Short mmCIF file of C-alpha atoms in Angstrom, two decimals:
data_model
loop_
_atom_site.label_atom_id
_atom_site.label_comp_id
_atom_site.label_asym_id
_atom_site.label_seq_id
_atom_site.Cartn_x
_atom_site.Cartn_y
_atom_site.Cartn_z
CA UNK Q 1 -86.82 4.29 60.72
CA UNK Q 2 -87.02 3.01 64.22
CA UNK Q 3 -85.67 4.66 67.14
CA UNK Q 4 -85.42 2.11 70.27
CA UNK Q 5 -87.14 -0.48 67.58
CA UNK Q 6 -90.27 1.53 67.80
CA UNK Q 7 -91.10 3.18 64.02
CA UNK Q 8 -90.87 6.76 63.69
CA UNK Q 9 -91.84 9.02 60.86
CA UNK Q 10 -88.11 10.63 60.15
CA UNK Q 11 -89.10 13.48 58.47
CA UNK Q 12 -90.58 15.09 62.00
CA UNK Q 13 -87.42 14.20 64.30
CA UNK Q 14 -84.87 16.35 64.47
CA UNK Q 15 -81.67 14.29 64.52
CA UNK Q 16 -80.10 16.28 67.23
CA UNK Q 17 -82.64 15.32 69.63
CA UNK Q 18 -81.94 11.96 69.12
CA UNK Q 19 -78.34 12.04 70.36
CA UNK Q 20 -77.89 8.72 72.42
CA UNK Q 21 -80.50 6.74 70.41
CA UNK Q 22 -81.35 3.81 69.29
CA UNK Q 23 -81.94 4.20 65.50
CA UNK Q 24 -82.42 1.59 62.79
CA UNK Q 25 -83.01 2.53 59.17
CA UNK Q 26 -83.23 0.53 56.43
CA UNK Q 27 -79.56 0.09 55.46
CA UNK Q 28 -78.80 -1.70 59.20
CA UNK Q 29 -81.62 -4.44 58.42
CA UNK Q 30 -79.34 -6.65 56.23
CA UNK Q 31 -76.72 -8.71 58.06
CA UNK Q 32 -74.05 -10.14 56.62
CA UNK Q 33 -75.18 -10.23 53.24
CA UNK Q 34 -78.30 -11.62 54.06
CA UNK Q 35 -81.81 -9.26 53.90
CA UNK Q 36 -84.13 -9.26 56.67
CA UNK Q 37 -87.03 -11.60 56.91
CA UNK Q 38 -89.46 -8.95 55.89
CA UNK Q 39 -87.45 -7.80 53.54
CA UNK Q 40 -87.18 -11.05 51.40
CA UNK Q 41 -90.89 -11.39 52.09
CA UNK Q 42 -91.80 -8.16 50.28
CA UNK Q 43 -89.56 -9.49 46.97
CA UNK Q 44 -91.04 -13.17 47.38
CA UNK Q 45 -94.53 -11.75 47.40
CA UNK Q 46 -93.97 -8.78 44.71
CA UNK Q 47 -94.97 -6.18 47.49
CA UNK Q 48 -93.19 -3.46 45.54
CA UNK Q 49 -93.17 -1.87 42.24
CA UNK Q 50 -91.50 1.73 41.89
CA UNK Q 51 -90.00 1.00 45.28
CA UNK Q 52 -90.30 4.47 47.06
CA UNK Q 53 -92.25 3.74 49.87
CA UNK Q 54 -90.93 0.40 50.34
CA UNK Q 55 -88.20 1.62 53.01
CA UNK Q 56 -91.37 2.94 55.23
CA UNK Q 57 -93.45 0.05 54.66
CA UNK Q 58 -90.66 -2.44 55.78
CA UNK Q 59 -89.76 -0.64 58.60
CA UNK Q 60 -93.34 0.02 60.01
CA UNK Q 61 -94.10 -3.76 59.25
CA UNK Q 62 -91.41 -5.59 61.17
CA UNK Q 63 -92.77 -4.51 64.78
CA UNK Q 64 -96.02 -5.28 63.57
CA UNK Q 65 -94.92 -8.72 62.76
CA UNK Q 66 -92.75 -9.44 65.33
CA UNK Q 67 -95.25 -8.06 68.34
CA UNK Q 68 -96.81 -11.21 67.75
CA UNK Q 69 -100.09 -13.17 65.97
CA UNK Q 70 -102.18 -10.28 64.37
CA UNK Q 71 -104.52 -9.90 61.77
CA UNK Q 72 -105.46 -8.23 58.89
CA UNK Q 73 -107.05 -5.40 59.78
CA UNK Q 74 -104.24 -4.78 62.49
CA UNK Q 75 -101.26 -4.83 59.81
CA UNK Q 76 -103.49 -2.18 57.89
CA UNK Q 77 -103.95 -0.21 60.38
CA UNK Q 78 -100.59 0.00 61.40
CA UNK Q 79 -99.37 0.77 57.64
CA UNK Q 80 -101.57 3.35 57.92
CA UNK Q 81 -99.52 6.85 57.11
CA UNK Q 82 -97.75 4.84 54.54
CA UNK Q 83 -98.67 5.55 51.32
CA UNK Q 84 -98.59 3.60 48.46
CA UNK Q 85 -99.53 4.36 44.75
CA UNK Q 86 -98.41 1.21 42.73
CA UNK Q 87 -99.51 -1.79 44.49
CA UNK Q 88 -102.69 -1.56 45.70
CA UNK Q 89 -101.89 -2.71 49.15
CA UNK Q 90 -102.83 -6.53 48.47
CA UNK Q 91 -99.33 -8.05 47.68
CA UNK Q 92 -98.00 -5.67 50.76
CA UNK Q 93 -100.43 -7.74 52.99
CA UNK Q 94 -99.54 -10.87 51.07
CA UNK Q 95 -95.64 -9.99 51.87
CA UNK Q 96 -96.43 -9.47 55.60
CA UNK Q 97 -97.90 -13.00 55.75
CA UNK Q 98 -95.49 -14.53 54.45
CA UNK Q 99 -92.79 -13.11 56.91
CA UNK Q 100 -95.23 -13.99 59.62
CA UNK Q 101 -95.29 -17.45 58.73
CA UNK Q 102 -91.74 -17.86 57.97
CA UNK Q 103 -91.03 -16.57 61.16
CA UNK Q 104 -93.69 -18.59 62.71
CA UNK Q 105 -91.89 -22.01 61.33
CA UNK Q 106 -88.19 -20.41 62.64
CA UNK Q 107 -87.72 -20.70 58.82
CA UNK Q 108 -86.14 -17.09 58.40
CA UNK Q 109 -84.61 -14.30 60.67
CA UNK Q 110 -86.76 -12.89 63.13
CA UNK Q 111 -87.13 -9.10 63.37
CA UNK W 1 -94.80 24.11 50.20
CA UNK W 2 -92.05 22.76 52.46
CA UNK W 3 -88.76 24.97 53.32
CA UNK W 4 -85.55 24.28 54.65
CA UNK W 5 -85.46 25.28 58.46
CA UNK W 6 -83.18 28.44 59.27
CA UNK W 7 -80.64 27.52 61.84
CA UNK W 8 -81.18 27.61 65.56
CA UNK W 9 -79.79 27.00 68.99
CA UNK W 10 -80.11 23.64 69.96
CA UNK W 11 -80.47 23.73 73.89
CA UNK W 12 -80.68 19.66 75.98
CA UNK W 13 -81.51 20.56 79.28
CA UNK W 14 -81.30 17.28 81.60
CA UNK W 15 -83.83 18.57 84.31
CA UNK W 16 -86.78 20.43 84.41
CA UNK W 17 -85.37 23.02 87.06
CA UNK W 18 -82.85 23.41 83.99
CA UNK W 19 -85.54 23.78 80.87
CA UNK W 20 -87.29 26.53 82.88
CA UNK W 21 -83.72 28.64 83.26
CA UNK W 22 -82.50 28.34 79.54
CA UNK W 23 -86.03 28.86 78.94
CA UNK W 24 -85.40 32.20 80.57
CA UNK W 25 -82.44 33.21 79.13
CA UNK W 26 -82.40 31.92 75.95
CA UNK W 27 -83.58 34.65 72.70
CA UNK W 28 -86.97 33.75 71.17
CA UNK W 29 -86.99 30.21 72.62
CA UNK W 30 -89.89 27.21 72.04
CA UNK W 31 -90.05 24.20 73.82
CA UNK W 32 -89.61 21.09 71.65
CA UNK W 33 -91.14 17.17 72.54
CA UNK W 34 -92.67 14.91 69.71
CA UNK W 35 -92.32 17.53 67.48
CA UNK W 36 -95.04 16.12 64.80
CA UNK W 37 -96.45 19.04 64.85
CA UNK W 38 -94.33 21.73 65.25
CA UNK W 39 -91.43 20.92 62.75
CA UNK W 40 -94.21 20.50 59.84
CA UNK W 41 -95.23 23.62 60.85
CA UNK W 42 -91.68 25.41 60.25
CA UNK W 43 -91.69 23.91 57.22
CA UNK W 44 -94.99 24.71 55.81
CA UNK W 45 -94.62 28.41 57.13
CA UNK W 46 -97.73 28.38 58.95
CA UNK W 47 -95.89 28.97 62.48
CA UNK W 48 -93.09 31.48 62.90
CA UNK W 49 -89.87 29.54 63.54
CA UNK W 50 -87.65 29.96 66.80
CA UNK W 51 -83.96 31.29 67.11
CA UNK W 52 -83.75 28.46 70.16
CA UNK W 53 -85.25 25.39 70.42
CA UNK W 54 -84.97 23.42 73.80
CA UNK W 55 -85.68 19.70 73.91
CA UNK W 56 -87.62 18.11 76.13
CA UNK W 57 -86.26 14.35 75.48
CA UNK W 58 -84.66 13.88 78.59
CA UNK W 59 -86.32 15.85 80.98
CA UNK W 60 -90.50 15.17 80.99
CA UNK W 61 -91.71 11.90 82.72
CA UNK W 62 -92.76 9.32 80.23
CA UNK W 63 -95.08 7.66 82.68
CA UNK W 64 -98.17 5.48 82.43
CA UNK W 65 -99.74 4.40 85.61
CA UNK W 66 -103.08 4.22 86.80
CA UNK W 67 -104.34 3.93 90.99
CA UNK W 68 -107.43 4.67 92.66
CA UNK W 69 -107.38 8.58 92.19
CA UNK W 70 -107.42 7.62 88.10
CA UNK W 71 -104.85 7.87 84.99
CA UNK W 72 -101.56 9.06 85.78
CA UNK W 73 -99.65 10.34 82.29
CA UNK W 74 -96.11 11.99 82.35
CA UNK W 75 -96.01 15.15 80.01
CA UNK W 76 -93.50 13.24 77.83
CA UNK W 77 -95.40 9.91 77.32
CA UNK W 78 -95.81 9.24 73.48
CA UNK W 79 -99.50 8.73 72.77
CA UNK W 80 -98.15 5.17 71.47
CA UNK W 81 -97.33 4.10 75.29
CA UNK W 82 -100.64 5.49 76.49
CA UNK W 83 -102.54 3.64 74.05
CA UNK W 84 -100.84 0.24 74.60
CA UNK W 85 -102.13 0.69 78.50
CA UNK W 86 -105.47 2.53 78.12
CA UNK W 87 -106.63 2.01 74.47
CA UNK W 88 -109.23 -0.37 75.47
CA UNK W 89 -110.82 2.18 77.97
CA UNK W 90 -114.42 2.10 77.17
CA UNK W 91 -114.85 5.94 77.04
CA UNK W 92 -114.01 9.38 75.47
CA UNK W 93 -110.16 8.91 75.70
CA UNK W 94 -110.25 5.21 74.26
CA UNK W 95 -112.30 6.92 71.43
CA UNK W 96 -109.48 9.66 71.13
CA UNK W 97 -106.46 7.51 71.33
CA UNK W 98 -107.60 4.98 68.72
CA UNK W 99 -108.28 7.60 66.06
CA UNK W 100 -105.41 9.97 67.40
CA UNK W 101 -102.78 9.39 64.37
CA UNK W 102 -101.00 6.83 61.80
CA UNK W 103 -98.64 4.39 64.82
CA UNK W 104 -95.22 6.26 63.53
CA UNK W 105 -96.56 9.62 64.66
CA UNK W 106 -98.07 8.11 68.31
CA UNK W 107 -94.73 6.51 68.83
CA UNK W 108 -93.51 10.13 69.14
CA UNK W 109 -96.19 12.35 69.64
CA UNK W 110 -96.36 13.31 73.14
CA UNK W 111 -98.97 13.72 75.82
CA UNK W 112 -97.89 16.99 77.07
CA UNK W 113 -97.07 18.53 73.62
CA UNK W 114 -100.14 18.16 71.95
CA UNK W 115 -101.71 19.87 74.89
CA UNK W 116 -99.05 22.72 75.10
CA UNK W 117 -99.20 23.00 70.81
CA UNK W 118 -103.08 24.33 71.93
CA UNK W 119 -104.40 23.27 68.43
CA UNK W 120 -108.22 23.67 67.70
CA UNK W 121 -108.38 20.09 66.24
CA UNK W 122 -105.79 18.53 69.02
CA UNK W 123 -106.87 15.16 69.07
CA UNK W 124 -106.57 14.45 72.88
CA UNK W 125 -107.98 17.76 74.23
CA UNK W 126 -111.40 17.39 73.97
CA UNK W 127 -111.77 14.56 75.84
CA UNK W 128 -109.68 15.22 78.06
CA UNK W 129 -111.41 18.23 79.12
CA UNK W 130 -115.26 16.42 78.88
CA UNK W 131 -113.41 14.32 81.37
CA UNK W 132 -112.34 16.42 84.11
CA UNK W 133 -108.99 15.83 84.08
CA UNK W 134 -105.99 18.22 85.13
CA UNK W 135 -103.04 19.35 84.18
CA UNK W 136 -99.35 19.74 86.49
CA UNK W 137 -97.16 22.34 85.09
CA UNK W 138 -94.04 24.06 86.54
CA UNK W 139 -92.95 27.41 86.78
CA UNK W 140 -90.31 29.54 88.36
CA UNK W 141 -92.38 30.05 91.61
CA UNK W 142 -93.36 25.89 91.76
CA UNK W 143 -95.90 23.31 91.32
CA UNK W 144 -99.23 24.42 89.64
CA UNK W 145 -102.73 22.72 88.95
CA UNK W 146 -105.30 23.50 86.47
CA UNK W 147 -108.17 21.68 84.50
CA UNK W 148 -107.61 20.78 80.94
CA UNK W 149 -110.82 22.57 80.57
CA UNK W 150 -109.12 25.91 81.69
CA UNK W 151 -105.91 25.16 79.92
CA UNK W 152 -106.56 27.28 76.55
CA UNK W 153 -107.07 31.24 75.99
CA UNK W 154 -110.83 31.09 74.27
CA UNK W 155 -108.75 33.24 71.30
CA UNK W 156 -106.82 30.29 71.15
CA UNK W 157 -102.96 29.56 72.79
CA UNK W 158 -102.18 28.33 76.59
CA UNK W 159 -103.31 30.17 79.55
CA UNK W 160 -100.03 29.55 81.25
CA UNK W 161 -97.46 31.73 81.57
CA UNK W 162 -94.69 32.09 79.59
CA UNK W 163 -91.95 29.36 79.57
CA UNK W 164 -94.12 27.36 82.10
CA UNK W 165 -93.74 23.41 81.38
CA UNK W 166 -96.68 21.40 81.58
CA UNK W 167 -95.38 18.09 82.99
CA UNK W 168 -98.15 15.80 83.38
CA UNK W 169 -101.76 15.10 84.02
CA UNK W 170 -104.33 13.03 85.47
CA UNK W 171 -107.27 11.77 84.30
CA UNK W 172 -110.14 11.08 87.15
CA UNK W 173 -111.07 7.71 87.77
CA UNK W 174 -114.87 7.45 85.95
CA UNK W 175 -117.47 8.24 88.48
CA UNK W 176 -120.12 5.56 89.16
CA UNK W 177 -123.19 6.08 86.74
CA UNK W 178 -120.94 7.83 84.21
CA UNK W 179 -120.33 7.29 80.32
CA UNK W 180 -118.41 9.54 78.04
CA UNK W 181 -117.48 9.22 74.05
CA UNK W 182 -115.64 11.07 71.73
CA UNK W 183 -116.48 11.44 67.75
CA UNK W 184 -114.39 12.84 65.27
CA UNK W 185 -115.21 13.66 61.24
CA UNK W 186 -112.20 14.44 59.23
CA UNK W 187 -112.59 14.76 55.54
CA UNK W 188 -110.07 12.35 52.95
CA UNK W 189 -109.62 9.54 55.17
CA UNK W 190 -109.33 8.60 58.81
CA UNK W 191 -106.11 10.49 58.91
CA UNK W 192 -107.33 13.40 56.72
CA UNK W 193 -107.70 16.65 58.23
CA UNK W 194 -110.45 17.36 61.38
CA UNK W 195 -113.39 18.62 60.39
CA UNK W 196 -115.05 18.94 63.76
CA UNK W 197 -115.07 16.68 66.86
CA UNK W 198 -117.16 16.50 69.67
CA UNK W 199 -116.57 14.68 73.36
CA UNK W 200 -119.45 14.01 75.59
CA UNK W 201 -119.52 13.03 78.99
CA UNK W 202 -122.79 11.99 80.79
CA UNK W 203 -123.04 11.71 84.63
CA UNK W 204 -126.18 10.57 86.51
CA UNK W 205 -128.21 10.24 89.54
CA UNK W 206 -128.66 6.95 91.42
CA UNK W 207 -132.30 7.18 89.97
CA UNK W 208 -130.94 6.73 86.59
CA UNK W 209 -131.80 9.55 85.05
CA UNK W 210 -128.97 12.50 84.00
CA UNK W 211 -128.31 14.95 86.03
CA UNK W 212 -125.01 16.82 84.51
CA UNK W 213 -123.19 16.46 80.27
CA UNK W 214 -120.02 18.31 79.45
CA UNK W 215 -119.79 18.70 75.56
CA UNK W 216 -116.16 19.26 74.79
CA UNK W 217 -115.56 20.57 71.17
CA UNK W 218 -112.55 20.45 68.63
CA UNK W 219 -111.87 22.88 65.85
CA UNK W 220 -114.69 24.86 66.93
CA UNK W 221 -113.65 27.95 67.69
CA UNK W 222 -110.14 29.05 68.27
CA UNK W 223 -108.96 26.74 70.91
CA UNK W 224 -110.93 23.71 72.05
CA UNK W 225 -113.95 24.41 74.53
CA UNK W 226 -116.05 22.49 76.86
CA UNK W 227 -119.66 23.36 78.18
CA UNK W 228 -121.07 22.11 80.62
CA UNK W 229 -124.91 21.65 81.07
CA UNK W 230 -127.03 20.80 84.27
CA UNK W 231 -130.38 19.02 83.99
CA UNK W 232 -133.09 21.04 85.02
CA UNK W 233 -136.02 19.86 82.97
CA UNK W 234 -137.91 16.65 82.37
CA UNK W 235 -136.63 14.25 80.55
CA UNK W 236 -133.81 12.78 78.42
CA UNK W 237 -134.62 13.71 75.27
CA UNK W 238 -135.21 17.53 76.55
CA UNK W 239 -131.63 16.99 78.21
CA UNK W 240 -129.84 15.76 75.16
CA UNK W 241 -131.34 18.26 72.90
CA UNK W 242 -129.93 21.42 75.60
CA UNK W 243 -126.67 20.01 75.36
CA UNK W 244 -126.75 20.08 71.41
CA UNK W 245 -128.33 23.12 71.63
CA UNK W 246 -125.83 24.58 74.37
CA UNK W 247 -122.95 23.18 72.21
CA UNK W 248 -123.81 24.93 69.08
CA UNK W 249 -124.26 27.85 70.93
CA UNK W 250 -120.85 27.66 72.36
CA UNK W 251 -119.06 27.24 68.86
CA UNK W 252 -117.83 29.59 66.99
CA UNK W 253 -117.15 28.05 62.89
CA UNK W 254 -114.60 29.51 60.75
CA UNK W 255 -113.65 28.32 57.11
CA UNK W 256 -110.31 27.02 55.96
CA UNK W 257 -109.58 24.58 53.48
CA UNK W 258 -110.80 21.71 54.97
CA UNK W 259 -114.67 23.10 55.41
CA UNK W 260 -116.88 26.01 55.57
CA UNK W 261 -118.36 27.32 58.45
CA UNK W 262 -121.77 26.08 57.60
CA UNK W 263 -120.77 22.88 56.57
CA UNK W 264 -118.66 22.54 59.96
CA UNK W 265 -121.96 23.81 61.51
CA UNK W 266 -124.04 21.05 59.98
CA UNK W 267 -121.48 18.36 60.81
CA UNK W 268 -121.06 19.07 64.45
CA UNK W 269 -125.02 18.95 65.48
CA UNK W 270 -123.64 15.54 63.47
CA UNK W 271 -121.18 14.55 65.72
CA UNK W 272 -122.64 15.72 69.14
CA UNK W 273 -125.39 13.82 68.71
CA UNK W 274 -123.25 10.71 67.66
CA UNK W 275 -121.13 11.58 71.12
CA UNK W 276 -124.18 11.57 72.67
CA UNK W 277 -125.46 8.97 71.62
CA UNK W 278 -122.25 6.49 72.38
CA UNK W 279 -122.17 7.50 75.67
CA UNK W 280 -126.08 6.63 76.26
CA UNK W 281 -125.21 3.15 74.70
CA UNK W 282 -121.83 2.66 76.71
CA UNK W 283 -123.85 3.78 79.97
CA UNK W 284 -127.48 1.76 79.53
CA UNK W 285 -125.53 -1.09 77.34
CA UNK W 286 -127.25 -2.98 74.48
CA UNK W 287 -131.18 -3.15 73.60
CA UNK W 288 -131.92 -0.02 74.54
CA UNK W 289 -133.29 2.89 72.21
CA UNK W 290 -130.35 5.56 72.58
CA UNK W 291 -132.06 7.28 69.74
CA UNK W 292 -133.34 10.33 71.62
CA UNK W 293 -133.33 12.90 68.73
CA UNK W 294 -135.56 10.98 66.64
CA UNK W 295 -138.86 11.89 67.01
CA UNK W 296 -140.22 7.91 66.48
CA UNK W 297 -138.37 7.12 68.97
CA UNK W 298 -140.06 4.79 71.62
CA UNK W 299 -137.61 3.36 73.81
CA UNK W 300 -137.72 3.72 77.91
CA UNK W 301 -135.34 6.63 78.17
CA UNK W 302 -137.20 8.83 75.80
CA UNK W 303 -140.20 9.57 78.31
CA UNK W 304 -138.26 9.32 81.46
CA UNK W 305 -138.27 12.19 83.55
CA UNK W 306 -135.20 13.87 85.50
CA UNK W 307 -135.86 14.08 89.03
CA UNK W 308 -135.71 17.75 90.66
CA UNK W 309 -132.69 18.90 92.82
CA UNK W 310 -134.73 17.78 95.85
CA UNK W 311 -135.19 14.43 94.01
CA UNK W 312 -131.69 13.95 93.19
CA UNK W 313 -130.38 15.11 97.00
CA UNK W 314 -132.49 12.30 98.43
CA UNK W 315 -130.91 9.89 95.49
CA UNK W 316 -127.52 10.56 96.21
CA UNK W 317 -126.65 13.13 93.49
CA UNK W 318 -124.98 16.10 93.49
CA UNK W 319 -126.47 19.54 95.41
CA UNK W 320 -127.02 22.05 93.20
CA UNK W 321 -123.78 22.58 90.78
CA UNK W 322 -121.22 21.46 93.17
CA UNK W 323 -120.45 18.56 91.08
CA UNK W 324 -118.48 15.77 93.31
CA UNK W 325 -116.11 14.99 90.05
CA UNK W 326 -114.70 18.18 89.61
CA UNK W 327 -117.40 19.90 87.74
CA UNK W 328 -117.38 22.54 90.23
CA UNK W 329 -113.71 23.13 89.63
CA UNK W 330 -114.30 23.69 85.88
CA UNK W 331 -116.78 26.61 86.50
CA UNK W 332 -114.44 28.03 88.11
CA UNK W 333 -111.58 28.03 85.98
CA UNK W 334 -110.88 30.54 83.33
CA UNK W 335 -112.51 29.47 80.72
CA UNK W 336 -115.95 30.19 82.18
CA UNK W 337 -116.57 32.60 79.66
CA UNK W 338 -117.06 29.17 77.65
CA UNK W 339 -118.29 26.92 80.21
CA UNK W 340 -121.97 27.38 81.13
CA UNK W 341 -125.44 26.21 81.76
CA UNK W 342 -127.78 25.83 79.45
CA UNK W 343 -131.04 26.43 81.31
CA UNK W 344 -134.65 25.72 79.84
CA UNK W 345 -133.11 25.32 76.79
CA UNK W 346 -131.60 28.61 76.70
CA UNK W 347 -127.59 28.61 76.97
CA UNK W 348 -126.86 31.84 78.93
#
C-alpha cells in the first residue's frame, strides 16, 4: 500500500496509527473503470502468473516509475522485499518499461 | 510461526511532554514508531507483547538537515528520508543506509526506533557509533546527551532510563584526514539475516599516517560495541592488524540460526578487514595498495611509519587520547568496559 504515496509494507503498520493518513491500496488505483498505467502494463507485458504478489509489486513500482528516468538496476532494487515465485522477474521489468514509456509519450495515466 | 496480537491500549500522545506522562502512567507500556521491528516480533513470539502501546507518529521530529556542526536527524525520520539526503555520503553511514532494508520498510523504519529497539544486528548503530555521533533524549527531569557509542547496556538493551524518549541525533561533520566504512555479511541474500557487520573509522595526523580507528561491531555480542584503538607503534600495517586484533578481542560470538559462533568468528576478521580496507581506499583514493594484511603487499602505506605523540603534537594531531572529534567523550561514556586501547598489540 502507500501511505502519503510513499510504499509501505502493510503487514508491519498498525492501522490505528495511521489515523489521518494518506493510504492507497490497490483497489483505489482504478478510476472510473479504467486500471492504472502500471497496472495495464503488468497485463500487456504478462508480468503476472498466480497473481499473489502482484498487488505489492504494483504498488512498490508506481513511485519508482513516476520519481522519474531510472534504470534497471534501480527498479530491482526497489522491488526488492517483493517476492516473486512464478515469473522470474523478467516480464515484471518488461511491465515496468512499458509503463515508463507510456507515460513518457503522455500515452497512459500517470501515477 | 505468526500469532494474532492480544489486545492493547492504544495511547496518541500529540507532544513529547505528553508521551513521557502516559508513559508514566500507563500499565506495561512500549513506545511504538516504524514498528518493522517490533510488531514482527509480537507476532513471532520472540518479544513479550505490551498491555499499552503509545505511538510516536505525531510527536518525534522527522527532520533532515545538515550545517556546519554535521547531520542533524529527528528521532522520527524514516531511514527512507535520510537516505534520499545523505545516501551518497562517501562513508560508514552511506554504507549503512544503502544496505539498511527492502524501500517499503525504510519508508517507515525510523531513525530513533531502530536505535531505541537496541538490536545486535541494528543496521544503523554501528556506524553511527564508529562515527562519533550523539544521541538527544528526554526525560522527566529534561534534555539529555549521550554518544551512540554509550547508548547500549554491553548485556544488551538501552542505557537510558525507563520511559526516556530518544528524540534525535547528530552525526559530526567528518574531521579533515578522516575515512570511515561500514561492511555487512548476511547469509540468503542482501536482505537475509546479519551475520556480522563491522564499521571502521580511520582518523589521521597531518603527516598522513593514522593516529586513532574505532571498530564498531554488529551482532557481536549482545548489543552493538565500538573499540577504539590509538596508534602507538610503527606502521600501518602494525595499526590495522591491532584494530582487527582489538576487535576480535572485543566480540563476544554466540550461535543462532543464522551462524555459529566460529563461523561468525571467521567472518568478522572478514569484514573488519574489508571495513578497513574501504576506508584506506576512500581516504588515500585510487592506485594505492590498501592491501595491508597481505603479506606481498608492496604499496607505500605498508612500510610507512606512525609518527610518535611528540611527532604528531608538532603535526597538528591530537595530544595524547584527547581526541578533538569526540573520541575523548566515548572513553568516557559507559560503555568503557567495551571501549579500549589496544596497546602493542595487546587489547587491555
Amino acid at each position: 500500500m502507500h501511505v502519503a504515496g510513499r510504499p509501505t509494507n502493510s503487514c508491519i503498520v498498525l492501522a490505528a496509527d495511521l489515523e489521518g493518513a494518506r493510504v492507497t491500496t490497490i483497489e483505489g488505483l482504478a478510476s472510473g473503470g479504467a486500471l492504472h498505467a502500471m497496472q495495464q502494463a503488468f497485463i500487456d507485458a504478462n508480468g503476472l502468473q498466480c497473481g499473489y504478489c502482484t498487488p505489492g509489486m504494483i504498488m512498490a513500482a508506481i513511485p519508482l516509475v513516476a520519481d522519474g528516468p531510472s534504470d534497471e538496476v534501480a527498479w530491482r532494487r526497489g522491488l526488492s522485499g517483493n517476492i516473486c515465485r512464478c515469473t522470474g522477474y523478467v516480464k515484471i521489468i518488461d511491465a515496468l518499461a512499458l509503463a515508463a514509456r507510456g507515460i513518457a509519450a503522455g500515452g497512459v495515466r500517470d501515477a | 510461526m505468526y500469532s494474532r496480537l492480544r489486545p492493547f491500549d492504544f495511547e496518541r500522545p500529540t507532544s513529547i511532554d505528553d508521551a513521557l506522562l502516559t508513559y508514566r502512567q500507563a500499565a506495561d507500556p512500549v513506545y511504538l514508531a516504524g514498528a518493522t521491528a517490533l510488531i514482527p516480533a509480537w507476532r513471532l513470539g520472540t518479544r513479550r507483547q505490551a498491555s499499552t502501546v503509545i505511538s510516536l507518529a505525531g510527536v518525534l521530529s522527522r527532520f533532515v538537515g545538515r550545517d556546519t556542526d554535521g547531520l542533524h536527524l529527528g528521532a522520527g525520520a524514516p531511514v527512507a528520508s535520510v537516505l534520499r539526503k545523505a545516501g551518497s555520503r562517501r562513508d560508514a553511514l552511506g554504507d549503512a543506509l544503502g544496505l539498511f532494508a527492502t524501500p517499503q520498510v525504510c519508508e517507515r523504519a525510523t531513525i530513533g526506533g531502530n536505535l531505541a529497539w537496541a538490536a545486535p544486528d541494528s543496521g544503523l548503530a554501528p556506524s553511527l557509533m564508529a562515527l562519533g555521533s550523539v544521541i538527544t533524549y528526554r526525560e522527566a527531569g529534561g534534555v539529555e546527551r549521550l554518544p551512540v557509542a554509550s547508548l547500549f547496556e554491553t548485556r544488551g538493551g538501552l542505557a537510558l532510563p525507563a520511559g526516556a524518549l530518544l528524540t534525535g541525533m547528530i552525526v559530526p561533520a567528518p574531521a579533515p584526514r578522516s575515512a570511515s566504512a561500514y561492511v555487512r555479511l548476511t547469509s540468503a541474500g542482501t536482505d537475509g539475516p546479519q551475520v556480522v557487520s563491522a564499521a571502521v573509522s580511520l582518523a589521521f595526523d597531518a603527516s598522513g599516517s593514522p593516529w586513532r580507528a574505532c571498530v564498531a561491531l554488529g551482532n557481536a555480542g549482545p548489543a552493538p560495541i565500538a573499540i577504539e584503538i590509538l596508534a602507538e607503534g610503527p606502521g600501518l600495517r602494525e595499526f590495522c592488524a591491532r584494530a582487527l586484533e582489538a576487535a576480535l578481542a572485543g566480540a563476544s560470538l554466540t550461535s543462532d540460526l543464522t551462524a555459529s559462533s566460529g563461523y561468525r568468528r571467521q567472518m568478522l576478521r572478514v569484514v573488519v578487514r574489508r571495513a578497513l580496507n574501504a576506508a584506506l581506499r576512500r581516504h588515500l583514493g585510487g592506485g594505492h595498495d590498501h592491501e595491508w594484511h597481505r603479506p606481498d603487499a608492496r604499496g607505500e602505506w605498508a612500510n610507512r611509519t606512525s609518527p610518535d605523540r611528540s611527532e604528531r603534537d608538532a603535526a597538528g594531531g591530537p595530544a595524547g587520547s584527547a581526541a578533538p572529534d569526540g573520541g575523548e567523550s566515548l572513553m568516557r561514556g559507559r560503555s568503557m568496559r567495551i571501549m579500549h586501547r589496544a596497546r602493542r598489540g595487546t587489547p587491555d
